[in-house]
XYZ file of C-alpha atoms in Angstrom:
525
model
C 0.000 0.000 0.000
C 2.749 2.537 0.789
C 4.325 1.729 -2.564
C 1.119 2.700 -4.383
C 0.900 5.898 -2.348
C 4.459 6.825 -3.250
C 3.808 6.023 -6.914
C 0.668 8.154 -6.901
C 2.539 11.032 -5.259
C 5.330 10.818 -7.807
C 2.841 10.746 -10.690
C 1.066 13.776 -9.214
C 4.352 15.648 -8.919
C 5.287 14.769 -12.510
C 1.891 15.908 -13.819
C 2.195 19.129 -11.812
C 5.699 19.736 -13.148
C 4.507 19.082 -16.700
C 1.577 21.461 -16.255
C 3.848 24.153 -14.807
C 6.309 23.658 -17.682
C 3.500 23.942 -20.203
C 2.242 27.127 -18.542
C 5.781 28.539 -18.586
C 6.126 27.713 -22.291
C 2.758 29.336 -23.023
C 3.780 32.433 -21.072
C 7.074 32.562 -22.929
C 5.352 32.186 -26.299
C 2.772 34.839 -25.414
C 5.454 37.243 -24.230
C 7.471 36.634 -27.405
C 4.430 37.227 -29.647
C 3.568 40.454 -27.828
C 7.180 41.645 -28.067
C 7.171 40.830 -31.788
C 4.041 42.912 -32.353
C 5.529 45.808 -30.396
C 8.743 45.555 -32.408
C 6.851 45.599 -35.709
C 4.770 48.606 -34.674
C 7.908 50.487 -33.627
C 9.626 49.664 -36.910
C 6.671 50.848 -39.006
C 6.131 54.148 -37.180
C 9.836 55.006 -36.866
C 10.426 54.244 -40.551
C 7.462 56.363 -41.624
C 8.705 59.359 -39.614
C 12.274 58.932 -40.861
C 11.293 58.642 -44.526
C 8.989 61.658 -44.392
C 11.487 63.979 -42.715
C 14.685 62.580 -44.225
C 13.521 62.475 -47.844
C 12.126 66.007 -47.628
C 15.431 67.210 -46.173
C 17.451 65.524 -48.921
C 15.272 66.996 -51.688
C 15.295 70.506 -50.250
C 19.050 70.535 -49.648
C 20.025 69.095 -53.050
C 17.358 70.565 -55.350
C 15.870 73.789 -54.002
C 18.693 75.404 -52.019
C 22.035 76.545 -53.392
C 23.288 78.725 -50.535
C 25.179 77.056 -47.697
C 24.882 73.515 -49.020
C 28.002 72.463 -47.165
C 26.251 73.281 -43.869
C 23.016 71.497 -44.782
C 25.013 68.434 -45.841
C 26.955 68.483 -42.595
C 23.897 68.506 -40.324
C 22.783 64.890 -41.068
C 26.351 63.692 -40.521
C 26.446 65.427 -37.134
C 23.025 63.986 -36.216
C 24.138 60.468 -37.167
C 27.322 60.849 -35.134
C 25.370 61.539 -31.947
C 24.618 58.281 -30.108
C 21.013 57.253 -29.607
C 21.135 57.811 -25.862
C 21.889 61.489 -26.516
C 18.878 61.756 -28.841
C 16.765 60.056 -26.166
C 18.074 62.330 -23.404
C 17.544 65.436 -25.542
C 13.913 64.657 -26.373
C 13.250 63.557 -22.813
C 14.633 66.932 -21.702
C 12.216 68.569 -24.156
C 8.950 66.659 -23.755
C 9.543 64.127 -20.969
C 8.248 64.142 -17.416
C 10.885 66.683 -16.384
C 11.112 68.365 -19.803
C 11.402 72.109 -19.973
C 8.339 72.501 -22.215
C 5.939 70.806 -19.733
C 7.579 72.537 -16.768
C 7.244 75.954 -18.411
C 3.591 75.351 -19.272
C 4.059 75.392 -23.044
C 2.755 71.828 -23.314
C 0.470 69.918 -21.005
C 1.999 67.706 -18.350
C 0.547 64.524 -19.737
C 1.879 61.101 -20.449
C 1.599 61.304 -24.241
C 5.393 61.269 -24.717
C 5.914 57.723 -23.533
C 5.923 54.154 -24.759
C 5.424 53.667 -28.480
C 4.973 57.370 -29.243
C 8.244 58.468 -27.645
C 10.255 55.494 -28.931
C 8.963 55.886 -32.498
C 9.581 59.631 -32.521
C 13.158 59.371 -31.243
C 14.060 56.523 -33.606
C 12.323 58.332 -36.473
C 14.154 61.617 -35.908
C 17.500 59.853 -35.511
C 16.782 57.729 -38.595
C 15.777 60.763 -40.666
C 19.436 61.776 -40.728
C 20.316 58.403 -42.292
C 17.623 58.818 -44.953
C 18.742 62.382 -45.692
C 22.368 61.299 -46.009
C 21.718 58.255 -48.235
C 19.160 59.857 -50.555
C 21.079 63.155 -50.602
C 24.273 61.395 -51.668
C 22.396 59.974 -54.645
C 20.702 63.253 -55.601
C 24.056 65.014 -55.384
C 25.165 63.221 -58.547
C 22.937 65.408 -60.679
C 19.407 65.600 -62.107
C 17.461 62.449 -62.878
C 16.271 61.865 -66.463
C 13.329 64.171 -67.120
C 13.542 65.841 -63.718
C 14.523 69.309 -64.896
C 11.854 69.332 -67.607
C 9.265 68.366 -64.994
C 10.436 71.147 -62.680
C 10.104 73.687 -65.479
C 6.670 72.465 -66.574
C 4.984 71.478 -63.316
C 7.037 73.098 -60.545
C 9.351 71.602 -57.909
C 6.630 69.949 -55.804
C 5.016 67.976 -58.611
C 8.438 67.154 -60.070
C 9.476 65.758 -56.690
C 6.401 63.523 -56.447
C 6.264 62.407 -60.080
C 9.942 62.107 -61.048
C 12.395 62.417 -58.146
C 10.610 60.161 -55.657
C 10.048 57.300 -58.166
C 13.646 57.718 -59.365
C 15.030 57.270 -55.855
C 12.658 54.575 -54.611
C 15.365 51.905 -54.282
C 17.583 53.980 -52.037
C 14.546 55.312 -50.184
C 13.377 51.769 -49.419
C 16.908 50.686 -48.487
C 17.300 53.604 -46.075
C 13.875 52.815 -44.612
C 14.911 49.216 -43.991
C 18.101 50.518 -42.393
C 16.065 52.634 -39.961
C 13.757 49.693 -39.236
C 16.755 47.486 -38.448
C 18.141 50.021 -35.995
C 14.748 50.311 -34.291
C 14.442 46.519 -34.036
C 17.879 45.900 -32.534
C 18.538 48.888 -30.219
C 17.416 48.984 -26.593
C 18.754 52.337 -25.390
C 15.492 54.104 -26.298
C 12.805 51.475 -25.739
C 14.184 50.406 -22.354
C 13.956 54.023 -21.198
C 10.198 54.069 -21.862
C 9.466 50.500 -20.843
C 8.412 49.536 -24.361
C 9.510 45.898 -24.500
C 10.636 45.013 -28.000
C 12.208 41.667 -28.819
C 15.737 42.965 -28.276
C 14.810 44.558 -24.966
C 12.906 41.435 -23.923
C 16.033 39.352 -24.531
C 18.080 41.803 -22.452
C 15.510 42.176 -19.699
C 14.140 38.640 -19.328
C 16.378 36.084 -21.022
C 19.969 37.329 -20.650
C 20.726 35.054 -17.700
C 18.156 32.337 -18.504
C 18.064 32.089 -22.308
C 14.878 30.932 -24.046
C 15.165 29.836 -27.687
C 11.920 31.288 -29.077
C 12.480 34.976 -28.106
C 16.138 34.839 -29.136
C 15.328 33.283 -32.513
C 12.593 35.846 -33.144
C 14.921 38.681 -32.132
C 17.438 37.457 -34.717
C 14.882 36.554 -37.384
C 13.506 40.050 -37.936
C 16.914 41.652 -38.631
C 17.900 38.794 -40.938
C 14.676 39.166 -42.946
C 15.237 42.903 -43.294
C 18.869 42.310 -44.290
C 17.588 40.010 -47.033
C 15.350 42.868 -48.164
C 18.315 45.243 -48.354
C 20.299 42.672 -50.341
C 17.414 42.235 -52.796
C 17.200 45.999 -53.271
C 20.958 46.036 -53.847
C 20.654 43.363 -56.507
C 17.724 45.137 -58.185
C 19.530 48.454 -58.452
C 23.219 47.743 -58.025
C 24.399 50.188 -60.648
C 22.135 52.900 -59.283
C 23.266 52.370 -55.695
C 26.967 52.221 -56.541
C 26.956 55.669 -58.142
C 27.074 57.625 -54.884
C 30.032 55.468 -53.790
C 32.039 56.462 -56.812
C 32.064 52.968 -58.222
C 30.369 53.855 -61.490
C 30.312 56.846 -63.701
C 26.942 58.402 -64.273
C 25.122 61.654 -63.743
C 27.612 64.288 -62.655
C 26.342 67.422 -64.396
C 24.970 70.191 -62.162
C 21.401 71.414 -62.407
C 20.804 74.372 -64.708
C 17.279 75.199 -63.495
C 17.015 78.556 -61.704
C 14.760 78.026 -58.714
C 13.966 81.665 -58.140
C 14.006 83.679 -54.930
C 10.645 82.460 -53.593
C 11.605 78.799 -54.044
C 14.994 79.420 -52.438
C 13.394 81.087 -49.423
C 10.871 78.260 -49.119
C 13.672 75.697 -49.273
C 15.731 77.512 -46.646
C 12.737 77.785 -44.311
C 11.928 74.096 -44.742
C 15.535 73.059 -44.175
C 15.795 75.237 -41.078
C 12.675 73.607 -39.631
C 13.801 70.055 -40.415
C 17.335 70.713 -39.129
C 15.788 72.068 -35.934
C 13.928 68.795 -35.453
C 16.943 66.621 -36.273
C 19.614 68.243 -34.147
C 19.138 71.887 -33.141
C 16.097 71.595 -30.861
C 17.471 68.542 -28.987
C 20.810 70.219 -28.317
C 19.179 73.508 -27.307
C 16.877 71.564 -24.987
C 19.874 69.985 -23.249
C 21.349 73.464 -22.781
C 18.062 74.799 -21.423
C 17.682 71.858 -19.076
C 21.246 72.265 -17.811
C 20.407 75.809 -16.647
C 16.790 75.274 -15.611
C 15.987 76.518 -12.133
C 12.888 76.387 -9.961
C 12.600 78.843 -7.065
C 9.936 79.474 -4.437
C 8.973 83.145 -4.171
C 6.174 84.125 -1.754
C 4.926 80.601 -1.664
C 4.795 80.244 -5.457
C 7.127 78.300 -7.694
C 8.870 80.233 -10.459
C 10.919 78.480 -13.114
C 13.385 79.876 -15.618
C 16.814 79.579 -17.149
C 20.023 80.694 -15.493
C 23.425 80.979 -17.175
C 25.123 80.535 -13.795
C 23.235 77.289 -13.212
C 24.156 76.030 -16.719
C 27.832 76.833 -16.109
C 27.744 75.097 -12.726
C 26.065 72.040 -14.273
C 28.689 71.706 -16.999
C 31.539 72.196 -14.505
C 30.066 69.592 -12.180
C 29.537 67.134 -15.046
C 33.124 67.626 -16.227
C 34.630 66.953 -12.795
C 32.237 64.486 -11.198
C 32.320 61.954 -14.042
C 36.050 61.869 -14.740
C 36.075 58.090 -14.295
C 33.341 57.649 -16.912
C 35.262 59.770 -19.422
C 38.411 57.762 -18.773
C 36.757 54.384 -19.256
C 34.928 55.601 -22.349
C 38.242 56.706 -23.867
C 39.854 53.375 -22.945
C 36.965 51.420 -24.475
C 37.179 53.532 -27.638
C 40.943 52.939 -27.904
C 40.464 49.187 -27.355
C 37.711 49.022 -29.965
C 39.785 50.985 -32.505
C 42.795 48.707 -32.022
C 40.601 45.626 -32.514
C 38.382 46.988 -35.310
C 40.717 48.585 -37.841
C 42.860 45.504 -38.684
C 39.809 43.270 -39.083
C 37.955 45.881 -41.164
C 40.979 46.428 -43.366
C 41.269 42.725 -44.182
C 37.521 42.357 -44.780
C 37.387 45.393 -47.059
C 40.369 44.075 -49.016
C 38.539 40.780 -49.485
C 35.461 42.775 -50.449
C 37.202 43.959 -53.591
C 37.027 40.412 -54.901
C 34.071 38.947 -52.933
C 31.848 41.981 -52.496
C 28.530 40.164 -52.114
C 29.816 37.716 -49.502
C 31.466 40.412 -47.367
C 28.551 42.863 -47.669
C 25.949 40.284 -46.648
C 28.099 39.147 -43.733
C 28.534 42.742 -42.564
C 24.800 43.431 -42.715
C 23.895 40.301 -40.778
C 26.532 40.971 -38.109
C 25.595 44.639 -37.879
C 21.986 44.003 -36.984
C 22.150 41.027 -34.667
C 20.616 42.482 -31.483
C 23.186 43.638 -28.983
C 21.856 41.532 -26.080
C 22.269 38.384 -28.188
C 25.892 39.338 -28.923
C 26.576 40.042 -25.244
C 25.039 36.698 -24.230
C 27.367 34.875 -26.621
C 30.415 36.770 -25.370
C 29.420 36.184 -21.769
C 29.101 32.448 -22.318
C 32.397 32.298 -24.214
C 34.447 34.092 -21.573
C 32.762 33.310 -18.265
C 31.201 29.871 -18.823
C 33.702 28.127 -21.082
C 35.759 26.763 -18.190
C 39.009 28.242 -19.574
C 40.761 30.121 -16.791
C 42.492 32.805 -18.834
C 39.249 33.686 -20.621
C 37.632 34.163 -17.235
C 40.473 36.477 -16.229
C 40.006 38.516 -19.398
C 36.282 38.724 -18.723
C 36.754 40.078 -15.191
C 39.874 42.219 -15.640
C 39.952 43.623 -19.181
C 37.935 45.536 -21.750
C 38.447 42.907 -24.442
C 34.926 41.410 -24.071
C 33.425 44.901 -24.268
C 35.626 45.651 -27.279
C 34.329 42.511 -28.981
C 30.781 43.663 -28.234
C 31.501 47.019 -29.892
C 33.021 45.264 -32.907
C 29.696 43.773 -33.946
C 28.722 47.319 -34.985
C 32.059 48.957 -35.729
C 33.554 46.238 -37.957
C 30.651 46.176 -40.465
C 30.444 49.972 -40.644
C 34.202 50.421 -41.098
C 34.371 47.575 -43.618
C 31.632 49.157 -45.743
C 33.382 52.546 -45.582
C 36.697 51.029 -46.679
C 35.024 48.961 -49.413
C 33.600 52.186 -50.825
C 37.069 53.740 -50.665
C 38.612 50.759 -52.472
C 35.967 50.982 -55.188
C 36.640 54.702 -55.625
C 40.385 54.185 -56.217
C 41.992 53.262 -59.518
C 42.572 49.495 -59.626
C 44.988 49.538 -62.572
C 48.016 50.144 -60.342
C 47.023 47.233 -58.121
C 46.487 44.974 -61.138
C 49.907 45.935 -62.557
C 51.592 45.172 -59.226
C 49.879 41.792 -59.068
C 51.034 40.960 -62.583
C 54.585 41.879 -61.567
C 54.436 39.334 -58.759
C 53.602 41.470 -55.716
C 51.726 39.580 -52.999
C 48.517 40.746 -51.385
C 50.340 42.076 -48.313
C 52.790 44.096 -50.402
C 49.985 45.546 -52.514
C 47.951 46.378 -49.427
C 50.876 47.959 -47.583
C 52.580 49.962 -50.335
C 49.736 50.762 -52.742
C 46.416 50.776 -50.943
C 47.336 51.908 -47.419
C 48.619 55.349 -48.505
C 45.430 55.821 -50.536
C 43.046 54.977 -47.707
C 44.785 56.800 -44.869
C 41.946 59.330 -44.715
C 39.168 56.690 -44.761
C 41.048 54.839 -42.008
C 40.979 57.996 -39.889
C 37.226 58.252 -40.513
C 36.856 54.610 -39.480
C 38.683 55.361 -36.243
C 36.233 58.181 -35.545
C 33.245 55.959 -36.398
C 34.535 53.256 -34.032
C 34.986 55.787 -31.244
C 31.425 57.044 -31.745
C 30.076 53.477 -31.683
C 32.026 52.790 -28.476
C 30.662 55.999 -26.968
C 27.050 55.100 -27.658
C 26.946 51.305 -27.422
C 24.755 50.122 -24.553
C 22.832 47.055 -25.633
C 25.894 44.889 -26.349
C 28.272 46.157 -23.662
C 25.954 46.406 -20.654
C 26.293 42.725 -19.733
C 30.024 42.301 -20.447
C 31.586 45.291 -18.707
C 34.131 44.383 -16.004
C 33.097 45.048 -12.401
C 33.547 48.665 -11.390
C 33.781 49.981 -14.966
C 31.219 52.575 -16.034
C 31.271 54.487 -19.320
C 29.379 57.668 -20.195
C 26.720 55.694 -22.066
C 26.256 53.279 -19.179
C 25.972 56.085 -16.646
C 23.493 58.102 -18.728
C 21.509 54.944 -19.522
C 21.055 54.347 -15.799
C 20.238 57.957 -14.938
C 17.715 58.506 -17.726
C 15.151 56.176 -16.167
C 14.422 58.809 -13.532
C 14.153 61.662 -16.043
C 16.606 64.208 -17.424
C 17.896 66.649 -14.834
C 21.177 68.473 -14.272
C 23.658 65.597 -14.302
C 22.211 63.903 -17.367
C 21.960 67.105 -19.383
C 25.518 68.118 -18.493
C 26.929 64.706 -19.439
C 25.076 64.650 -22.757
C 26.057 68.232 -23.597
C 29.740 67.516 -23.057
C 29.575 64.294 -25.108
C 27.649 66.077 -27.894
C 30.147 68.926 -27.975
C 33.068 66.520 -28.329
C 31.381 64.575 -31.142
C 30.315 67.684 -33.093
C 33.772 69.214 -32.646
C 35.294 66.045 -34.138
C 32.852 66.202 -37.078
C 33.795 69.828 -37.764
C 37.489 68.951 -37.478
C 37.162 66.212 -40.091
C 35.194 68.535 -42.342
C 37.825 71.269 -42.109
C 40.637 68.785 -42.780
C 38.830 67.379 -45.803
C 38.125 70.847 -47.176
C 41.771 71.823 -46.705
C 42.982 68.671 -48.444
C 40.492 69.244 -51.283
C 41.848 72.745 -51.946
C 45.356 71.349 -52.285
């Protein structure tokens, strides 16, 4: 009799464990489906905002405005160079719960700027710079067939809708997919507003206890979108290569005189769009850094103080010295690890372009939490002692996490530089018996010194802004600027956050201006 009782108890426990496991699987599947729907909605809204603003900016800057084009072309580059956490902090300082517009009474203190709305807007504004840069680089080559005749007959607006937009649809779609991929794989914005996408769900729920379904879904969406970009590349390869300098094509300037009214309209539109992309966020950080609230006769009075702004910047520069140091060390580590790998991949890309480009796209848009989980398992759970030491006492794991973004970007930049150079000298050296290392060292390296410097800057910017891939693999006691701001932003943007972001933005924009001045000086020579 006791035996049957024990057997019945064991069977009951097994059935209970099976039921609990089934409920856990159902909960996991439900959570993954909900995260997938949230990710898709974010991708659609962010892409729509980015395409609308970015395409309009590209058309206005390359077709309707002739004055100050160098400045209008520089603004998207500066906006792209700012990490996403700075965009998030800037818009949170503008419209968030402690934003200066709600605090000053200009907008209502509601909760409209949260969740999907806030995440889509920030990703859309940041992505608009990518659309403006990609489409603008194509339009810079010259007028499309029939575009000038349409502008003369029907005006610039109808010509844009009937000729220019259909003529740039491939690059417009490709840039939209690019924005969608960034929205699907980044967590620095959605985690701030508690909007759980697949990437954020992997980071928040499954980093320490991996589940296959959410991880596979988080990787599936980027891979599908990468396939879409590759198909667009194959459909319009010659058209897409023209902005890279790989094919000769339209290079003649436009001869249509826009007129004063059209020029003024274009300048006003560009000023408004540039304000949305970069000027208003940076001004908001400056306003928030000097925002004060004082009690006078029992009433609260708010305003801006230059003394408070100066004190905030001074405090941010001195209080977070450790964060600046570790950010610089991570950037140096990432540069040392990225440039050799990117150089070899871009050299191989001259002969196997499709293979290298597809590999770069897939690596670029694997969600950061998935990358960090792989690195964490490799270094801390492999059982190899020296890997464990590296994981706890070095920045190499964090540098590897940065490389999943920096290596593809730098490889694509260098591939474009290789395509823009004359290959006849390289072919002659190969015929004479020079090996690949000799050709790379003595022929190609002097030619791509400037692109290599740009790649170093791009890697430093990626290291400055990377959160999703480095958060789980940082050594104990190490905190970068991005990690510190990412933690502080969850309680709103106040003095410390605004000061940190202003200093980081100033450094990045100063570097962009430095590169622009150097390039202009070299071009005059």
